[in-house]
mmCIF file of C-alpha atoms and ligand atoms in Angstrom:
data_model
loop_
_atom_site.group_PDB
_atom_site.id
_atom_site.type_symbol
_atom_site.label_atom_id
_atom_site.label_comp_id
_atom_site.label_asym_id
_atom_site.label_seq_id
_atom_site.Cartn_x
_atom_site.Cartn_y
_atom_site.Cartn_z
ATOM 1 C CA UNK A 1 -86.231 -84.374 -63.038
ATOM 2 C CA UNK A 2 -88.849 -87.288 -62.214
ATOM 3 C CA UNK A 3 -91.913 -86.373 -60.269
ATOM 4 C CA UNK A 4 -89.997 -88.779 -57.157
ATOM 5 C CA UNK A 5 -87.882 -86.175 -56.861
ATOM 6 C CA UNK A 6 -90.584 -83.844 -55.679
ATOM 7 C CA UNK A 7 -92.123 -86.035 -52.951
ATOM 8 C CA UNK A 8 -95.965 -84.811 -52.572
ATOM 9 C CA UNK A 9 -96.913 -84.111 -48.988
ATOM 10 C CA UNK A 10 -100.216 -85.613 -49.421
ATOM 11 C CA UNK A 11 -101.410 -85.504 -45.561
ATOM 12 C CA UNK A 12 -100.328 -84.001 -42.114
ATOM 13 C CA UNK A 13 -100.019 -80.396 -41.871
ATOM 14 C CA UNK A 14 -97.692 -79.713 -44.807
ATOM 15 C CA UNK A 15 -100.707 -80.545 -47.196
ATOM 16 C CA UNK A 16 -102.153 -77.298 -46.437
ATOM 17 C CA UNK A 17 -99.414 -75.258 -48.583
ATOM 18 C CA UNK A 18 -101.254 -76.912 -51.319
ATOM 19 C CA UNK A 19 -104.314 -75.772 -50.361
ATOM 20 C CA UNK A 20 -103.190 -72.403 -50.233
ATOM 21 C CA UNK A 21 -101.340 -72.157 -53.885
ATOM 22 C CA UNK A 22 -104.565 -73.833 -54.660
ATOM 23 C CA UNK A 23 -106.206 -70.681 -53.601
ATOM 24 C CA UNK A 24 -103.400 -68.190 -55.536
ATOM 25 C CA UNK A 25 -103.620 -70.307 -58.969
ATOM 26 C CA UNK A 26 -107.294 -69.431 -59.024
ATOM 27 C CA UNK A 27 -106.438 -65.877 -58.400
ATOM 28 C CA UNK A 28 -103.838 -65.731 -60.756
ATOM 29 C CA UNK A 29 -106.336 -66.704 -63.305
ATOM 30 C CA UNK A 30 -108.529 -63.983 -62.711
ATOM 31 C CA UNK A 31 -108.649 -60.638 -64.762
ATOM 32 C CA UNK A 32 -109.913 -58.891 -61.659
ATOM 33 C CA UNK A 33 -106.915 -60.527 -59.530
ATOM 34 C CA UNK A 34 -105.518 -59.214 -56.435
ATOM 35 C CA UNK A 35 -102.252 -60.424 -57.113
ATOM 36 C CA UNK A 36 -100.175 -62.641 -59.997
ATOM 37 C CA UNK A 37 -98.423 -66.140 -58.618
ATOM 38 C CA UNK A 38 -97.871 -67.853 -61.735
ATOM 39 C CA UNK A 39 -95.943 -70.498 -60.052
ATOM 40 C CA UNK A 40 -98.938 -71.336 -57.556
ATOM 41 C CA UNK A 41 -99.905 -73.534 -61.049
ATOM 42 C CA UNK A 42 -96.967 -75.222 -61.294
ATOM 43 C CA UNK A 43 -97.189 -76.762 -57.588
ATOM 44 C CA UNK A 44 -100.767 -77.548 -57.983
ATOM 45 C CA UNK A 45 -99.693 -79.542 -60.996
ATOM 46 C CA UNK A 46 -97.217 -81.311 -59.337
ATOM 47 C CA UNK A 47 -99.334 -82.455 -56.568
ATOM 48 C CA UNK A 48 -102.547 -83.530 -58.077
ATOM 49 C CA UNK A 49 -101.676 -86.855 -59.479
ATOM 50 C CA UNK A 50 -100.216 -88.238 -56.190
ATOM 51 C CA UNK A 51 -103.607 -87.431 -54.627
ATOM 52 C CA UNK A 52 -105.720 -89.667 -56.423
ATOM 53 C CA UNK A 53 -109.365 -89.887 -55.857
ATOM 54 C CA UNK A 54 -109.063 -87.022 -52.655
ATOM 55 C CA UNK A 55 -108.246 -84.532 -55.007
ATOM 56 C CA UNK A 56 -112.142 -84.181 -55.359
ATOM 57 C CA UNK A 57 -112.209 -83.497 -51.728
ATOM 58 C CA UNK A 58 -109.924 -80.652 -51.821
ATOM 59 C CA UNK A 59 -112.064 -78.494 -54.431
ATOM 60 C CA UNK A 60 -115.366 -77.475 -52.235
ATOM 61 C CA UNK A 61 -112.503 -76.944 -49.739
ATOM 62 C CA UNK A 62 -111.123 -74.379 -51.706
ATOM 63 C CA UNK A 63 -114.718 -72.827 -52.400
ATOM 64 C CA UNK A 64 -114.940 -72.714 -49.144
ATOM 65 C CA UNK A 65 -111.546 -70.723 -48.165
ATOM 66 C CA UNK A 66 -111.171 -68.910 -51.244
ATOM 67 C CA UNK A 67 -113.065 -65.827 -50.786
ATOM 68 C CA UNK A 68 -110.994 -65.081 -47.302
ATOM 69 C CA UNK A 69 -108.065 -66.789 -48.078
ATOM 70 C CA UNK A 70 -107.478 -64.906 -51.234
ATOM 71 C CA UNK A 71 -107.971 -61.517 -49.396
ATOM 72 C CA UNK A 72 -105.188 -62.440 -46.999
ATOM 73 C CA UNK A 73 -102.854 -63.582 -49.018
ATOM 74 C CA UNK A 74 -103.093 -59.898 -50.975
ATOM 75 C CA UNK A 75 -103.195 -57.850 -47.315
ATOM 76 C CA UNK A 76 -99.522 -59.741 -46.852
ATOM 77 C CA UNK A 77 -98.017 -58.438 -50.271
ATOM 78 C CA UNK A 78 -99.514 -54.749 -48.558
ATOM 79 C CA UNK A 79 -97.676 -55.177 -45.815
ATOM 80 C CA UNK A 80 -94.190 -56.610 -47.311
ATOM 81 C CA UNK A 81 -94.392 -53.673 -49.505
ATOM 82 C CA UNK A 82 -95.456 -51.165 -46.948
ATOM 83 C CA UNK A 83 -92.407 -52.993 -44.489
ATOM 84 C CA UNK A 84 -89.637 -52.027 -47.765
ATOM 85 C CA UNK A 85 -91.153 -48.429 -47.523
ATOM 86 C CA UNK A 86 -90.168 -48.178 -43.930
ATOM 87 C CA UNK A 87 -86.639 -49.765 -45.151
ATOM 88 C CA UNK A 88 -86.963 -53.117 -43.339
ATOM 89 C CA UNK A 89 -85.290 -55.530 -46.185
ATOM 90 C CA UNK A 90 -84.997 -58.745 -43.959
ATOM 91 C CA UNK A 91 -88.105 -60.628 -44.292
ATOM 92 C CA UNK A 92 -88.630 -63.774 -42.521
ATOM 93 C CA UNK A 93 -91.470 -66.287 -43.716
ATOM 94 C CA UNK A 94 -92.980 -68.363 -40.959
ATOM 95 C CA UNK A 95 -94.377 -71.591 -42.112
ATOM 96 C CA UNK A 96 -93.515 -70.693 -45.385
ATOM 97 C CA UNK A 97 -95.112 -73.822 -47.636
ATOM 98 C CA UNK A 98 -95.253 -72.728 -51.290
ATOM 99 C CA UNK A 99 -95.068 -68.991 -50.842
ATOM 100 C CA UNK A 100 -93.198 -67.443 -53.828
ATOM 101 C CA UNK A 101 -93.126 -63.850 -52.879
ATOM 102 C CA UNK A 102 -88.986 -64.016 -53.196
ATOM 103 C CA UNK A 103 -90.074 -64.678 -57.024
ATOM 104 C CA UNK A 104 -93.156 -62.410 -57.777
ATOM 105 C CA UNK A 105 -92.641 -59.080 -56.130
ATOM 106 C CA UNK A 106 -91.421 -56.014 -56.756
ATOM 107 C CA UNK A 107 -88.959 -55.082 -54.473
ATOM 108 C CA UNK A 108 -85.591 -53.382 -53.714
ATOM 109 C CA UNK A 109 -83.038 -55.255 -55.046
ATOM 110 C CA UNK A 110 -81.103 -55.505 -51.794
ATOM 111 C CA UNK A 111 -84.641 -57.545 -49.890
ATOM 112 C CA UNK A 112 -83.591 -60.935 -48.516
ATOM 113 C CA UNK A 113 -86.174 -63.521 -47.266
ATOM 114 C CA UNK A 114 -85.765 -66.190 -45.381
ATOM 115 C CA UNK A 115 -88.297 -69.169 -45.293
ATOM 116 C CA UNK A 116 -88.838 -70.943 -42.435
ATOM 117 C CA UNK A 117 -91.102 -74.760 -43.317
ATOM 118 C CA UNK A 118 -91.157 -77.904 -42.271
ATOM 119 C CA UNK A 119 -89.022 -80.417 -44.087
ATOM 120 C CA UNK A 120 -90.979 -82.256 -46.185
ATOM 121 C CA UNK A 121 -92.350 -79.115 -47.391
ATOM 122 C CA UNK A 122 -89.171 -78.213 -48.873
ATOM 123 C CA UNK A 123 -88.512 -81.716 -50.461
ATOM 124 C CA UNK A 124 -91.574 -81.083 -52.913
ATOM 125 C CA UNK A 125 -91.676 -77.190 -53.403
ATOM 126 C CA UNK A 126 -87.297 -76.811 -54.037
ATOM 127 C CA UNK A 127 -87.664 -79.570 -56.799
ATOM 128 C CA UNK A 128 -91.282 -78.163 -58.461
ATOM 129 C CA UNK A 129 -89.526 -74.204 -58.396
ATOM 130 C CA UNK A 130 -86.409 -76.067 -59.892
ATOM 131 C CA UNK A 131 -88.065 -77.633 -62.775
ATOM 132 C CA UNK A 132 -89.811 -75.065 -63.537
ATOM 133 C CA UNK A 133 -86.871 -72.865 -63.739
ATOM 134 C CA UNK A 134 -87.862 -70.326 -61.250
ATOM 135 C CA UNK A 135 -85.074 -68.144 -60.168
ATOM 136 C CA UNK A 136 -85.613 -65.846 -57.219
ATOM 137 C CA UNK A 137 -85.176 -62.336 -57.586
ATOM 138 C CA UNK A 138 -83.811 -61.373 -53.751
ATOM 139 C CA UNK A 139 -81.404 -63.521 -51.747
ATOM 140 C CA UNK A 140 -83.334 -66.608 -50.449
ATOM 141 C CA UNK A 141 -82.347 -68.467 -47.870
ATOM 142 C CA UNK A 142 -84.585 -71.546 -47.738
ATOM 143 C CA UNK A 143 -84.415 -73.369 -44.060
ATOM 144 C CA UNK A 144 -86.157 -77.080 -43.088
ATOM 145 C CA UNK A 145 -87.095 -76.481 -39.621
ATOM 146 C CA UNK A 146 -89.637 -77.512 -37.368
ATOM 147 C CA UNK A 147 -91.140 -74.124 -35.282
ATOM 148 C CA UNK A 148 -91.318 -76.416 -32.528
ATOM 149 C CA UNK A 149 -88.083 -76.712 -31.571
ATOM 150 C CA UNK A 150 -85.108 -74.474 -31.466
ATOM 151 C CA UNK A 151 -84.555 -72.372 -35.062
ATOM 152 C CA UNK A 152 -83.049 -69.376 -34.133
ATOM 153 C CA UNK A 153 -79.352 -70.622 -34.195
ATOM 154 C CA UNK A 154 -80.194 -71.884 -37.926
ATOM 155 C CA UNK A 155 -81.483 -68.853 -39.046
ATOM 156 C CA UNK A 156 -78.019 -67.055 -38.189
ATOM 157 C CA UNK A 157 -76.229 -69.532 -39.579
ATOM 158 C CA UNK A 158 -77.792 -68.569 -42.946
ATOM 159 C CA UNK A 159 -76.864 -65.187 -42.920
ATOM 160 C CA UNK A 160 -79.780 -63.514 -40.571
ATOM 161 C CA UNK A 161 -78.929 -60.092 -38.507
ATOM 162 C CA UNK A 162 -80.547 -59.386 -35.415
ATOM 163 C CA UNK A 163 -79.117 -56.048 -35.390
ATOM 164 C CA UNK A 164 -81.821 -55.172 -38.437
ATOM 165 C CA UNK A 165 -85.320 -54.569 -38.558
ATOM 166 C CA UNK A 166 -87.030 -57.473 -39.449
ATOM 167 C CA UNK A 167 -90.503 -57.977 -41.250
ATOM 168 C CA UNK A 168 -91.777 -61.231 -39.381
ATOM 169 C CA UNK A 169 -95.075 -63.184 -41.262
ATOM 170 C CA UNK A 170 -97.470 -65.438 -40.287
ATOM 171 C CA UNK A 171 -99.731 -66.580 -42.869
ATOM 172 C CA UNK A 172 -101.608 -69.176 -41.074
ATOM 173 C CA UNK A 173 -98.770 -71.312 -39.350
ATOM 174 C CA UNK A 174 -98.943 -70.243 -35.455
ATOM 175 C CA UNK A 175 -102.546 -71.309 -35.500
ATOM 176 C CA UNK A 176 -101.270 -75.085 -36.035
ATOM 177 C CA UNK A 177 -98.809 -75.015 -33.212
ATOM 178 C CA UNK A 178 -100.492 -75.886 -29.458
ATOM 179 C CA UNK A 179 -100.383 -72.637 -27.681
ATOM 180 C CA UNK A 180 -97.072 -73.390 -25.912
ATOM 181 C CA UNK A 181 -95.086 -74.293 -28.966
ATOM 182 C CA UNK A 182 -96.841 -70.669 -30.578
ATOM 183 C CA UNK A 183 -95.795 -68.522 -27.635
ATOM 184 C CA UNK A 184 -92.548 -69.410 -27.546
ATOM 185 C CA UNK A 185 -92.079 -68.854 -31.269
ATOM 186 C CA UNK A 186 -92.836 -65.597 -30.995
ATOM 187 C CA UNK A 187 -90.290 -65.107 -27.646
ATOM 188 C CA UNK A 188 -87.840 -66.469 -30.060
ATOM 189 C CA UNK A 189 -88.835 -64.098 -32.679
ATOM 190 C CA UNK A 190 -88.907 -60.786 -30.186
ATOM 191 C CA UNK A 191 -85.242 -61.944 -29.085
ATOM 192 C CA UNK A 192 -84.452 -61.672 -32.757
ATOM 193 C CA UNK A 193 -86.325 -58.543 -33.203
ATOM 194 C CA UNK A 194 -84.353 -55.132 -33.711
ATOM 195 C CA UNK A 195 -86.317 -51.920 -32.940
ATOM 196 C CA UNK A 196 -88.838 -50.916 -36.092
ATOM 197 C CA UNK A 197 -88.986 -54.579 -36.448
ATOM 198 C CA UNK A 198 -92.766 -55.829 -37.478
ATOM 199 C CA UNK A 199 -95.124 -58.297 -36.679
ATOM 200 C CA UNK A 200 -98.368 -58.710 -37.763
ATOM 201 C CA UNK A 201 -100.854 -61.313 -35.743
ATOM 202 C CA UNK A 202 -104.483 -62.337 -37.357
ATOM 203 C CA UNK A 203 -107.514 -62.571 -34.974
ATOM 204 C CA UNK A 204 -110.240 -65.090 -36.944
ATOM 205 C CA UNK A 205 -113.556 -66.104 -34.895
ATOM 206 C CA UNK A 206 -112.666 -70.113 -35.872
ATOM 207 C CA UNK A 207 -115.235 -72.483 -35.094
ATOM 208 C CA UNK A 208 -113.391 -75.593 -35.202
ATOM 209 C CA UNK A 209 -116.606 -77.362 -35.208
ATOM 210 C CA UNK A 210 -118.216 -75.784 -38.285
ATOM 211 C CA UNK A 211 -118.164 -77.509 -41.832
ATOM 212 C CA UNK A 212 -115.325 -75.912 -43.334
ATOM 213 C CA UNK A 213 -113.015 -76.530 -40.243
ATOM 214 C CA UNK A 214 -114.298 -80.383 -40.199
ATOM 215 C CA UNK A 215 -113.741 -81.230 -43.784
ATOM 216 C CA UNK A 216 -110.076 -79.533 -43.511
ATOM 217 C CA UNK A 217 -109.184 -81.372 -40.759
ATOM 218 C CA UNK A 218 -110.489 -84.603 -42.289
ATOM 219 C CA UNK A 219 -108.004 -84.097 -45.132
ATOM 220 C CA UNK A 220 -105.463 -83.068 -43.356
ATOM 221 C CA UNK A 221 -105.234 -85.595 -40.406
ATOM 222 C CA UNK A 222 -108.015 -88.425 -41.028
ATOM 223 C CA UNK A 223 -109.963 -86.594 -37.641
ATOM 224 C CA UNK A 224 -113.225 -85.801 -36.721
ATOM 225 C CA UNK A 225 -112.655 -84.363 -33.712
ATOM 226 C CA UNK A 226 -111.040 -81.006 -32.844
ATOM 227 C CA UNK A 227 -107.972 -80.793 -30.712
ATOM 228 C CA UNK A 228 -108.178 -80.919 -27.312
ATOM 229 C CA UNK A 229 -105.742 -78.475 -26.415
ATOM 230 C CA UNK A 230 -105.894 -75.275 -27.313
ATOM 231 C CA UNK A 231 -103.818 -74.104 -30.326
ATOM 232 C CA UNK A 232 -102.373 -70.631 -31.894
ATOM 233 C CA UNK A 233 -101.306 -67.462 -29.286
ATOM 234 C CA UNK A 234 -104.590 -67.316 -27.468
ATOM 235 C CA UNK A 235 -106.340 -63.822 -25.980
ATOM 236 C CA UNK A 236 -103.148 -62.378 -23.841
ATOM 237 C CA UNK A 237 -100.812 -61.971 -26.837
ATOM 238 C CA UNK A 238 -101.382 -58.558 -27.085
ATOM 239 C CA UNK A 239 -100.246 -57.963 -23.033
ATOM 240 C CA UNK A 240 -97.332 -60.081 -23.667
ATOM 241 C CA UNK A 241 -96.288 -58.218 -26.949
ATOM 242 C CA UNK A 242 -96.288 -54.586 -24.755
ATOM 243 C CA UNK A 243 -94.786 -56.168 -21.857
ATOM 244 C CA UNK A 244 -91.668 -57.638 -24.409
ATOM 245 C CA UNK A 245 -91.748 -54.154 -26.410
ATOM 246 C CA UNK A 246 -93.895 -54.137 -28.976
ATOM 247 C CA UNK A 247 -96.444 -51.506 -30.148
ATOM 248 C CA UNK A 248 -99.862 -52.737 -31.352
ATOM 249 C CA UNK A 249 -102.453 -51.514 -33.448
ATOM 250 C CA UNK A 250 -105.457 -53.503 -34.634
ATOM 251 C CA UNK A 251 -107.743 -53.053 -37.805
ATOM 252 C CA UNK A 252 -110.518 -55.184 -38.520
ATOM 253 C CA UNK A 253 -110.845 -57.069 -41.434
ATOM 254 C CA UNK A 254 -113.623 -55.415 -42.566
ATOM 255 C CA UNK A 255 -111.422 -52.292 -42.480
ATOM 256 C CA UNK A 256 -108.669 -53.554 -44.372
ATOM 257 C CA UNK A 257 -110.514 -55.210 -46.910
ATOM 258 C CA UNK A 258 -112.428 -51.927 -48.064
ATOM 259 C CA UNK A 259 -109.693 -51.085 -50.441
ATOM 260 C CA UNK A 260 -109.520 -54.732 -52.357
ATOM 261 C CA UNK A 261 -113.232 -54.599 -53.235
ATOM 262 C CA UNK A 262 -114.121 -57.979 -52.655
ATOM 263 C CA UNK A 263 -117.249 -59.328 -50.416
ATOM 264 C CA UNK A 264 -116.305 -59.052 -46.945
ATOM 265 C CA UNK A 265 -116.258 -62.970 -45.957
ATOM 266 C CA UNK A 266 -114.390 -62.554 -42.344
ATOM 267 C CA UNK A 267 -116.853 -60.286 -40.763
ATOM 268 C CA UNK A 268 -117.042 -59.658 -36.893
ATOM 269 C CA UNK A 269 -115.648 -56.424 -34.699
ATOM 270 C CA UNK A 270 -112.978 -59.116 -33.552
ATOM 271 C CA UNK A 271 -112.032 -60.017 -36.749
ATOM 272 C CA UNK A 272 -108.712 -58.553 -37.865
ATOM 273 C CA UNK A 273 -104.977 -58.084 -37.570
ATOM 274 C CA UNK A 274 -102.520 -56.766 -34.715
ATOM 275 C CA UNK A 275 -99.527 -54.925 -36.404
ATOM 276 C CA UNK A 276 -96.953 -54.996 -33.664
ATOM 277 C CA UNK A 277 -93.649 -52.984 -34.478
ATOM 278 C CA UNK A 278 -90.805 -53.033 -32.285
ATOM 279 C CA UNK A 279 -90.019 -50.399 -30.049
HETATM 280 C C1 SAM B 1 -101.796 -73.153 -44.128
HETATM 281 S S1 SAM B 1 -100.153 -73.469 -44.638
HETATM 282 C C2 SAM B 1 -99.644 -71.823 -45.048
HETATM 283 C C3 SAM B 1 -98.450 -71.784 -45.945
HETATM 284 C C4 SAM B 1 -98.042 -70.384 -46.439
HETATM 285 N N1 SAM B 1 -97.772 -69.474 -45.355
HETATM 286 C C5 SAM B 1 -99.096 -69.807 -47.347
HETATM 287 O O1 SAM B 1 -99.837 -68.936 -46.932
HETATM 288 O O2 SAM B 1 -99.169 -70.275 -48.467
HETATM 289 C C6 SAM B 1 -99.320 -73.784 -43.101
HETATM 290 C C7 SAM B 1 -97.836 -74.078 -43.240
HETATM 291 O O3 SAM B 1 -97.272 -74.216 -41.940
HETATM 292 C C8 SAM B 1 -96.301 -75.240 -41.984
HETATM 293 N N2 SAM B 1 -96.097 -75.780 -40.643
HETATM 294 C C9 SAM B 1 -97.017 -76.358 -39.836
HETATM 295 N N3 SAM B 1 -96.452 -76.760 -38.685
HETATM 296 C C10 SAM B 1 -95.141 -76.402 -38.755
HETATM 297 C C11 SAM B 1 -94.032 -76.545 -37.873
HETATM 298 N N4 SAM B 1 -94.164 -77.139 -36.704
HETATM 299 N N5 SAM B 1 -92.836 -76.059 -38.260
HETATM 300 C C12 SAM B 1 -92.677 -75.461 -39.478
HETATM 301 N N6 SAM B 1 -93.705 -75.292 -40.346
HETATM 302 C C13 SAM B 1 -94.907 -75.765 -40.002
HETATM 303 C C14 SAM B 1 -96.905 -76.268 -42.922
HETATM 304 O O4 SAM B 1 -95.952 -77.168 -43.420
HETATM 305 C C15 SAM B 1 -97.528 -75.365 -43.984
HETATM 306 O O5 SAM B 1 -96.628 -75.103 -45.037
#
């Protein structure tokens, strides 16, 4: 297969999957890791010559995100595998990009995931896994949708049941979405939601103004400036979530991270997830 066939999102929003198996290839590497991806590598590869010269921007970028980054994507395996303990086996990705969990965990043979991406994510990750001869282990259902319109009716077509519990991520999509478009994903998702379904909601102190946030943008979209309107689900998720039926708990970061034995990098009281399960 030529490398044409795996188009390289190489700006707007779907450049940030890269980032992010970026941030698992380096992990991978590690004899200390917090997790394996050994086809986080493979994507990396495949993208890197269509960047050119901004390759070299992306690098302190990932110094920068790594340390936090890293730790998140390892508290998500925790909580797929603690989801399959409580029996959920219908596991929907949200903003999906180059996540490979359907390929790299350990679960019951019976798990089925569903990924939910934009398309032109799709059009480089399906022909990278492809050529590399990845094969999933758990029914995947792979679906090109944008989160800002309607993608409920798409995810029944592929085989989705509303009548089980569901295990719902977000690993860093609803933050892109302008507070609107984010709330009503998640009215979508609590229609779709059958009691002990889960849902698990990150609270980061962001200052879209400080280097890290600047630079990624820069990459990303060519801007300077932050968005005017405000984006992700915003301080009154948590009311919504027990008006609609959901139960919430919160941990800090700091809390979760204790186990993983790596530096702290989130910090803050504030700082943490919401686990929401479905009443
Ligand atoms: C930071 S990446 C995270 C990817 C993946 N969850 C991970 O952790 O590796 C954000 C993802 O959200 C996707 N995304 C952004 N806006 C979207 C939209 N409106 N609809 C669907 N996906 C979207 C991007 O294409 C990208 O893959």
């Amino acid at each position: 297969m030529s490398e044409e066939s795996a188009p390289v999102p190489v700006a707007g929003v779907a450049m940030t999957a890269i980032g992010v198996a970026f941030v698992r290839a380096r992990e991978t590497e590690r004899a200390d890791r917090l997790y394996s991806d050994p086809l986080a590598q493979l994507f990396v590869d495949a993208a890197k010559p269509s960047f050119g010269e901004r390759w070299d921007e992306l690098s302190p970028l990932l110094d920068m995100f790594y340390e936090a980054r890293t730790v998140a994507v390892r508290l998500v395996d925790d909580r797929v595998e603690a989801a399959v303990r409580e029996g959920i086996r219908q596991i929907v990705i949200l903003g999906a990009g180059l996540d490979t969990r359907a390929f790299r965990m350990d679960l019951p043979a019976d798990t089925r995931f569903f990924e939910l991406d934009l398309p032109e994510t799709f059009a480089f990750k399906e022909p990278v896994l492809a050529r590399g001869d990845a094969t999933p282990r758990y029914e995947r259902q792979v679906l090109p949708v944008d989160l800002r319109g309607g993608w409920a009716e798409a995810l029944l077509l592929q085989g989705f049941r509303a009548d089980e519990p569901t295990l719902w991520v977000d690993e860093g999509v609803l933050g892109y979405l302008l507070r609107p478009d984010a709330q009503q994903v998640v009215a979508t998702l609590t229609e779709l939601s059958a009691p002990r379904s889960r849902f698990d909601i990150g609270s980061f102190a962001v200052d879209p103004n400080s280097g890290p946030y600047l630079a990624l943008r820069r990459l990303v979209s060519g801007a300077d400036e932050a968005p005017g309107e405000a984006a992700g689900l915003g301080p009154y998720i948590e009311k919504w979530l027990h008006e609609h039926g959901w139960d919430t708990t919160f941990q800090t970061w700091a809390e979760q991270a204790a186990s993983i034995g790596r530096p702290d990098t989130n910090g803050g009281p504030e700082t943490g997830n919401m686990a929401a399960v479905r009443r």
